mmCIF file of C-alpha atoms in Angstrom:
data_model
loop_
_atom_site.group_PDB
_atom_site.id
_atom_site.type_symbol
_atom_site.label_atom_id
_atom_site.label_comp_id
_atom_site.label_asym_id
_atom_site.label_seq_id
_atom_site.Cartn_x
_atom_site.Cartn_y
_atom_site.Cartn_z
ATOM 1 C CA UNK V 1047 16.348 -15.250 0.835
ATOM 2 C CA UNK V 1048 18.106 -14.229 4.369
ATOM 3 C CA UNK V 1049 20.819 -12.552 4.140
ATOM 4 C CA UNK V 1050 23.795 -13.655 5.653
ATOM 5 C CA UNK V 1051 26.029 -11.324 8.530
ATOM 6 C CA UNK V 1052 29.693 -11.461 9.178
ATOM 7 C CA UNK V 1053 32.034 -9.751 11.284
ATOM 8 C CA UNK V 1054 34.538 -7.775 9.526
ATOM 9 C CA UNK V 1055 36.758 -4.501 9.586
ATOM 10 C CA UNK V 1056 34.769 -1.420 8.501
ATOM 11 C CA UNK V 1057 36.969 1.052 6.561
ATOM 12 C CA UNK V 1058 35.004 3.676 7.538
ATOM 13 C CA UNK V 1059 33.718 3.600 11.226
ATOM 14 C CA UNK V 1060 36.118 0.578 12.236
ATOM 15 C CA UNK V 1061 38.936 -0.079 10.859
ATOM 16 C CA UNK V 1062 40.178 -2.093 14.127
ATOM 17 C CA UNK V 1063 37.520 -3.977 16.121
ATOM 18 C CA UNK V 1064 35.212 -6.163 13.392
ATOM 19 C CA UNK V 1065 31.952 -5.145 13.236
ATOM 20 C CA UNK V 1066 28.669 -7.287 11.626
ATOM 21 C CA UNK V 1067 28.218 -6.881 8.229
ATOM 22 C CA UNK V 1068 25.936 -8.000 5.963
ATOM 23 C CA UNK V 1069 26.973 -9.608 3.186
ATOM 24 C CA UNK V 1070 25.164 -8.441 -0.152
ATOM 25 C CA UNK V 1071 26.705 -10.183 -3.223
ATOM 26 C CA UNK V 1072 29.744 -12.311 -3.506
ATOM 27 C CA UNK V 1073 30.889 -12.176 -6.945
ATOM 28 C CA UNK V 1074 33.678 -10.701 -8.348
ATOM 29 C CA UNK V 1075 34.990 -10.346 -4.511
ATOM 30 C CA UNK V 1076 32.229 -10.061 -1.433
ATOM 31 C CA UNK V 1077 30.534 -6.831 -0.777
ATOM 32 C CA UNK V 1078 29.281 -6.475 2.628
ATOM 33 C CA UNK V 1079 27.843 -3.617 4.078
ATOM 34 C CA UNK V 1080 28.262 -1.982 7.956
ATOM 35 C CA UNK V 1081 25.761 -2.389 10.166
ATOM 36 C CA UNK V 1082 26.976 0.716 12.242
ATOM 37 C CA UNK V 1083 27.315 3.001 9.590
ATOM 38 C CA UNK V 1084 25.545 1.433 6.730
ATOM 39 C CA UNK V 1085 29.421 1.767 4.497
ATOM 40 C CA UNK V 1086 29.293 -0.361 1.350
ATOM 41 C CA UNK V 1087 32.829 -2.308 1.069
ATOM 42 C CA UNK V 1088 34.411 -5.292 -1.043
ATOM 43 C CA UNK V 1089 36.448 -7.260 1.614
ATOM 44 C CA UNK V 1090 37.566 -10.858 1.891
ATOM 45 C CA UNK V 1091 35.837 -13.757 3.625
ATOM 46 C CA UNK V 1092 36.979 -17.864 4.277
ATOM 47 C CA UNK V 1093 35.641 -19.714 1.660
ATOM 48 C CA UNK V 1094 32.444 -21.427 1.395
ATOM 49 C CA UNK V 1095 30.606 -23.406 -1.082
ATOM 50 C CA UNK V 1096 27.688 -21.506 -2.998
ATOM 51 C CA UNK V 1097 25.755 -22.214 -5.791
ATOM 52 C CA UNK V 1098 26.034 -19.652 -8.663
ATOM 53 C CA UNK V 1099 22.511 -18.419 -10.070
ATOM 54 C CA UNK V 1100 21.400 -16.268 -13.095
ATOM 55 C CA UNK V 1101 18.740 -13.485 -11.994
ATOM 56 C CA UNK V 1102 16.750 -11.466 -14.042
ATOM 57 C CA UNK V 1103 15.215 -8.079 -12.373
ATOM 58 C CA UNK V 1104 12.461 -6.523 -13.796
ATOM 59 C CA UNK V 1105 12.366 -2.626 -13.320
ATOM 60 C CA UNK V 1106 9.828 -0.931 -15.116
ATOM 61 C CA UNK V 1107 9.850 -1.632 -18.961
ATOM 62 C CA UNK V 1108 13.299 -3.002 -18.757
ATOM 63 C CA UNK V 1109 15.183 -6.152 -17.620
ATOM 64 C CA UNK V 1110 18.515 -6.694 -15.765
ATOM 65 C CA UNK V 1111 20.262 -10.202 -15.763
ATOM 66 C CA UNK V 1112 22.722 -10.491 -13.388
ATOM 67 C CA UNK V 1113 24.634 -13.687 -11.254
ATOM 68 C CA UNK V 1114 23.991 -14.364 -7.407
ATOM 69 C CA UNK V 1115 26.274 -16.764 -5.337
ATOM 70 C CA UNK V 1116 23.823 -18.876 -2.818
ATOM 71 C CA UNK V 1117 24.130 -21.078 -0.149
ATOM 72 C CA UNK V 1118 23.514 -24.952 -1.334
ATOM 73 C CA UNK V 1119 21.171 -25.334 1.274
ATOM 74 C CA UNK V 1120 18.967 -22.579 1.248
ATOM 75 C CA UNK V 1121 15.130 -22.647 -0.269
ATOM 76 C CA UNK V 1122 13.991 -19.604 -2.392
ATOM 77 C CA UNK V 1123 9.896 -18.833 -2.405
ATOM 78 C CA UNK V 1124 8.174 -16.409 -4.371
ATOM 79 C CA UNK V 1125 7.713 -13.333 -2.310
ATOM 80 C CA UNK V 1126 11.521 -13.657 -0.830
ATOM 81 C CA UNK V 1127 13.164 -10.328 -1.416
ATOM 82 C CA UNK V 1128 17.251 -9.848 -1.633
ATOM 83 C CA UNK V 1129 19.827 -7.466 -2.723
ATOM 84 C CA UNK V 1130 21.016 -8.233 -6.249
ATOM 85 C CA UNK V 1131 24.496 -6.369 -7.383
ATOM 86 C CA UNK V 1132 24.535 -5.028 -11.047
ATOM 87 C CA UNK V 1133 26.919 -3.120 -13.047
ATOM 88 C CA UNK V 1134 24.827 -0.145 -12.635
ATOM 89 C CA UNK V 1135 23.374 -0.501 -8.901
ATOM 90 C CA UNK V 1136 22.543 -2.452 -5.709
ATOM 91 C CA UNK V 1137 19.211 -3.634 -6.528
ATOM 92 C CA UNK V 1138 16.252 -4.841 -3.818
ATOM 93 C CA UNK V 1139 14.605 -7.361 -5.591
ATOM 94 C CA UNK V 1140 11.894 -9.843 -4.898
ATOM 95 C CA UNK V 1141 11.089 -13.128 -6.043
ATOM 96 C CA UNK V 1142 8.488 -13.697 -9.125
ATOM 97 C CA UNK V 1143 8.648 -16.842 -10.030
ATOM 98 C CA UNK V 1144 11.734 -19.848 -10.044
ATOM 99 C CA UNK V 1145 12.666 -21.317 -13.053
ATOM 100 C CA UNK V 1146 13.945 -25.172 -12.242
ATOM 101 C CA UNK V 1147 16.259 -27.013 -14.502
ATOM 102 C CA UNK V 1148 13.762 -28.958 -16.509
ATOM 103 C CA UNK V 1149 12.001 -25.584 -17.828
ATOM 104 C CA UNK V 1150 8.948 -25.827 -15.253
ATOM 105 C CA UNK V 1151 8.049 -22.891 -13.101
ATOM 106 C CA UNK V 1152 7.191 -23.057 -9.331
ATOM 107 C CA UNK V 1153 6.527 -21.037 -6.234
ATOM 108 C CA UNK V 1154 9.122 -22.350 -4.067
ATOM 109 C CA UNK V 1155 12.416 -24.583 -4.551
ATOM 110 C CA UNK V 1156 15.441 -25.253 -3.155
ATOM 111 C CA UNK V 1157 18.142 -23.492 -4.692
ATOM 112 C CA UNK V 1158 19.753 -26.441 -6.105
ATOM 113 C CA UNK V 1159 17.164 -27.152 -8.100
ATOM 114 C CA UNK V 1160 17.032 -23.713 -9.500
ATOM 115 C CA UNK V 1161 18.289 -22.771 -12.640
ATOM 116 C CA UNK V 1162 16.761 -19.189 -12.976
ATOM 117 C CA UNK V 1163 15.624 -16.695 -10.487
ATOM 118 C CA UNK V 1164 13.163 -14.351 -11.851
ATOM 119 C CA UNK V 1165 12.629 -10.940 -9.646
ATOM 120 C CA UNK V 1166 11.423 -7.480 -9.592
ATOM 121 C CA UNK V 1167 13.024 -4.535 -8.081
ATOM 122 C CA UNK V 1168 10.863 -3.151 -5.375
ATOM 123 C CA UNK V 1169 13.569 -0.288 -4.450
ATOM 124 C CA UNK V 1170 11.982 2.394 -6.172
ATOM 125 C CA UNK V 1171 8.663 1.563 -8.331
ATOM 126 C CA UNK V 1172 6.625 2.615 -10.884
ATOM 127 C CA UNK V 1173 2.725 2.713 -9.646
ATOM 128 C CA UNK V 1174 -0.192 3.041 -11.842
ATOM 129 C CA UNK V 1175 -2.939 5.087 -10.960
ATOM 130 C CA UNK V 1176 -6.972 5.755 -12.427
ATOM 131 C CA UNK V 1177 -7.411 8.832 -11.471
ATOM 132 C CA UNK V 1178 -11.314 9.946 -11.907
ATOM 133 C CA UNK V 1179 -12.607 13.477 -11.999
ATOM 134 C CA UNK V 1180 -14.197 15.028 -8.386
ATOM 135 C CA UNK V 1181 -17.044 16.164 -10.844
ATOM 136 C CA UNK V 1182 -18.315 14.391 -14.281
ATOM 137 C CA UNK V 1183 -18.292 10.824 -15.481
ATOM 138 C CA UNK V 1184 -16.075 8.047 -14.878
ATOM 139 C CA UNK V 1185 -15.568 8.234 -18.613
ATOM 140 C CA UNK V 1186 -13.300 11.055 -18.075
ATOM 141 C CA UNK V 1187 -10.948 9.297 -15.949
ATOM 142 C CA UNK V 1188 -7.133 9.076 -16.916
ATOM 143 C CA UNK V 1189 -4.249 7.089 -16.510
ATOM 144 C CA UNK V 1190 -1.297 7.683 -14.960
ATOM 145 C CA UNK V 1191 2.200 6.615 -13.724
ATOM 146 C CA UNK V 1192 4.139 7.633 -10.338
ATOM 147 C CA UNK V 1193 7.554 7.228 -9.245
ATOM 148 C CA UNK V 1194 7.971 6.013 -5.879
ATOM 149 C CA UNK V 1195 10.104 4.178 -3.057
ATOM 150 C CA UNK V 1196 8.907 1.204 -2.521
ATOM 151 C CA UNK V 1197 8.358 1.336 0.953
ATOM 152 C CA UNK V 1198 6.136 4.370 0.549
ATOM 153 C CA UNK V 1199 2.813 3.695 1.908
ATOM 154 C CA UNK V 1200 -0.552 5.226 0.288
ATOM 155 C CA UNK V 1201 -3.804 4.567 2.573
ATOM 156 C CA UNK V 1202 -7.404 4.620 1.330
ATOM 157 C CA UNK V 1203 -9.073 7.792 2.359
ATOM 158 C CA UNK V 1204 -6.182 10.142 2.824
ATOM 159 C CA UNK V 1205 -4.538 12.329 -0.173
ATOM 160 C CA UNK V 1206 -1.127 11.840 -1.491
ATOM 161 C CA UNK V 1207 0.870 14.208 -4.105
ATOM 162 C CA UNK V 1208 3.519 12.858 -6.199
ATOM 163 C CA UNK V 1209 4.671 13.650 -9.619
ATOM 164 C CA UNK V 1210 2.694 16.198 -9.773
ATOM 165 C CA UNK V 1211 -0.483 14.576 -9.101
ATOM 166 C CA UNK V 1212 -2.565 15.182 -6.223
ATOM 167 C CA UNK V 1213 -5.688 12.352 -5.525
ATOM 168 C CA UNK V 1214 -7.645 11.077 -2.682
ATOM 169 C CA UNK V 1215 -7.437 7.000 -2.618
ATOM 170 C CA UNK V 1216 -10.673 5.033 -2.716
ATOM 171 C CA UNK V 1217 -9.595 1.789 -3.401
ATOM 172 C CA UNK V 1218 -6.290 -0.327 -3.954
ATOM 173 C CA UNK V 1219 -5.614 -3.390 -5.926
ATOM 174 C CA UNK V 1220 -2.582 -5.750 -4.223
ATOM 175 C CA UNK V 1221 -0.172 -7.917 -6.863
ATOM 176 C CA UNK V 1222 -0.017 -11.406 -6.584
ATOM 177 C CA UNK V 1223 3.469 -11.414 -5.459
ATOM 178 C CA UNK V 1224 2.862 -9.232 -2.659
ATOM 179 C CA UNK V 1225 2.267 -12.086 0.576
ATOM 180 C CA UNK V 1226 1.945 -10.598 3.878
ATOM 181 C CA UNK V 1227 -2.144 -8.961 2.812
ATOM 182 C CA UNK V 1228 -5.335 -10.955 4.022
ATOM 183 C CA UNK V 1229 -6.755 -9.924 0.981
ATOM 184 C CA UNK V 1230 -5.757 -8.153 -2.689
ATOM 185 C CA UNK V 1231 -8.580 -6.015 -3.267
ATOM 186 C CA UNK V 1232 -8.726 -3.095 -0.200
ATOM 187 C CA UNK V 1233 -11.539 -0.738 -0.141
ATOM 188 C CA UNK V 1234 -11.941 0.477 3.635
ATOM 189 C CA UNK V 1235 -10.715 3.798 5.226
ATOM 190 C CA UNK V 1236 -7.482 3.509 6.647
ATOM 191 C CA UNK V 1237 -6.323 0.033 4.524
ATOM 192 C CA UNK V 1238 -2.327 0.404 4.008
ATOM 193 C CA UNK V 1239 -0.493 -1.039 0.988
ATOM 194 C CA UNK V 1240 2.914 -0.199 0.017
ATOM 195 C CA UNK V 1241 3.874 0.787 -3.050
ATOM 196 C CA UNK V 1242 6.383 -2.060 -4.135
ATOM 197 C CA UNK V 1243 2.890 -4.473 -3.071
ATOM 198 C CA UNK V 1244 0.292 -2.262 -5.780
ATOM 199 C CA UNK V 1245 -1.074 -3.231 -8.774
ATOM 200 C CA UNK V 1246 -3.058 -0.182 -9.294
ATOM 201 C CA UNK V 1247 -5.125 2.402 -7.189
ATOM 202 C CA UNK V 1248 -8.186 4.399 -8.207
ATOM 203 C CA UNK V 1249 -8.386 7.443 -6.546
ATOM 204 C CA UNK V 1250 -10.094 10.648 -6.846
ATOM 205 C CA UNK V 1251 -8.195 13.404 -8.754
ATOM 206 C CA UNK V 1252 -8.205 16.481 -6.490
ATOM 207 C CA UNK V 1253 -6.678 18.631 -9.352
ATOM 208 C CA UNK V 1254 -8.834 18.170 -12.229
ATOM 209 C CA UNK V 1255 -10.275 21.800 -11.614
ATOM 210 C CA UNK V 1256 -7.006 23.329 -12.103
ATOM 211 C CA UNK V 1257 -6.252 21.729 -14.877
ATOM 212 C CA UNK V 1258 -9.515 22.371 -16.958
ATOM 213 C CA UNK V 1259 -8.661 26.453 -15.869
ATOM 214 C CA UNK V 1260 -5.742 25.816 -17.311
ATOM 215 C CA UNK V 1261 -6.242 24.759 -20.568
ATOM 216 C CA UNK V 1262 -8.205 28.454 -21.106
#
């Protein structure tokens, strides 16, 4: 879903001269935010028709549901990420699957035909690694989860550290949601996914020494 831009005051860097805004949830009064200064605001705007949609946004092991205010005519595809206001947080969220009125799933729709959107939040992920040992058996390898921003990129070849883990990546599987990859299965030095696109990545744990000295 685009989202749509407005010109309007700017409490913060502009409280004369309008500036664009971009408008990030209209219910219970519009929030826009400042394209000069990124300010998050409520404000007022002329009215409009919209269609009112229930979302639900996966994040992690949980679920948020949540109400988005649409434009009649637009079309929503899987893969189509947009900002989805909760009680708790601004989420980034991205398109799973769409729900139509008669209980049957699809890829794409337009919006009027939509009675459920069903997301997940790509803002900050959860990735999940197989980590195997520099030196045994692939028997010994472990599982693990990261937390990371979900525009954080992790390229096969090169070592990343997060969460305490430190691994070399040798190959990355892509989720089916993810839609701007050739391919979901990457393997060659120098391949970039982001995280919000992973399914999983098997990588080499550069630690595992450490951690066996440890344990003495």
């Amino acid at each position: 879903m685009s989202q749509q831009r407005v010109a309007v005051r700017c409490p913060s860097c502009s409280p004369v001269e309008e500036t664009v805004h971009e408008v990030l949830n209209r219910g219970g009064g519009v929030t826009v935010r400042c394209s000069e200064c990124g300010q998050v605001h409520k404000t007022t705007l002329e009215e409009e028709a919209t269609v009112d949609r229930r979302v639900v946004v996966s994040q992690g092991d949980e679920s948020i549901s949540a109400r988005v205010d649409i434009p009649p005519e637009e079309r929503l595809v899987v893969g189509d990420e947009f900002l989805v206001e909760t009680d708790e947080a601004i989420l980034t969220a991205r398109i799973t699957s769409l729900e139509k009125a008669d209980g049957s799933r699809g890829d794409g729709a337009d919006v009027t035909d939509v009675k459920t959107i069903w997301a997940r939040a790509v803002g900050n992920v959860t990735v999940n690694l197989t980590l195997h040992p520099k030196e045994g058996t692939y028997d010994e390898s472990r599982s693990v989860r990261i937390q990371v921003p979900g525009d954080e990129s992790f390229v096969i070849g090169r070592t990343h550290e997060y969460g305490g883990e430190e691994f070399s990546v040798e190959r990355i599987l892509v989720r089916e949601d993810a839609t701007d990859y050739e391919r979901k299965d990457f393997d060659f030095a120098g391949d970039s996914v982001l995280a919000k696109d992973i399914k999983r990545i098997y990588a080499r744990d550069e630690d595992a020494k450490t951690r066996a000295w440890s344990g003495w």
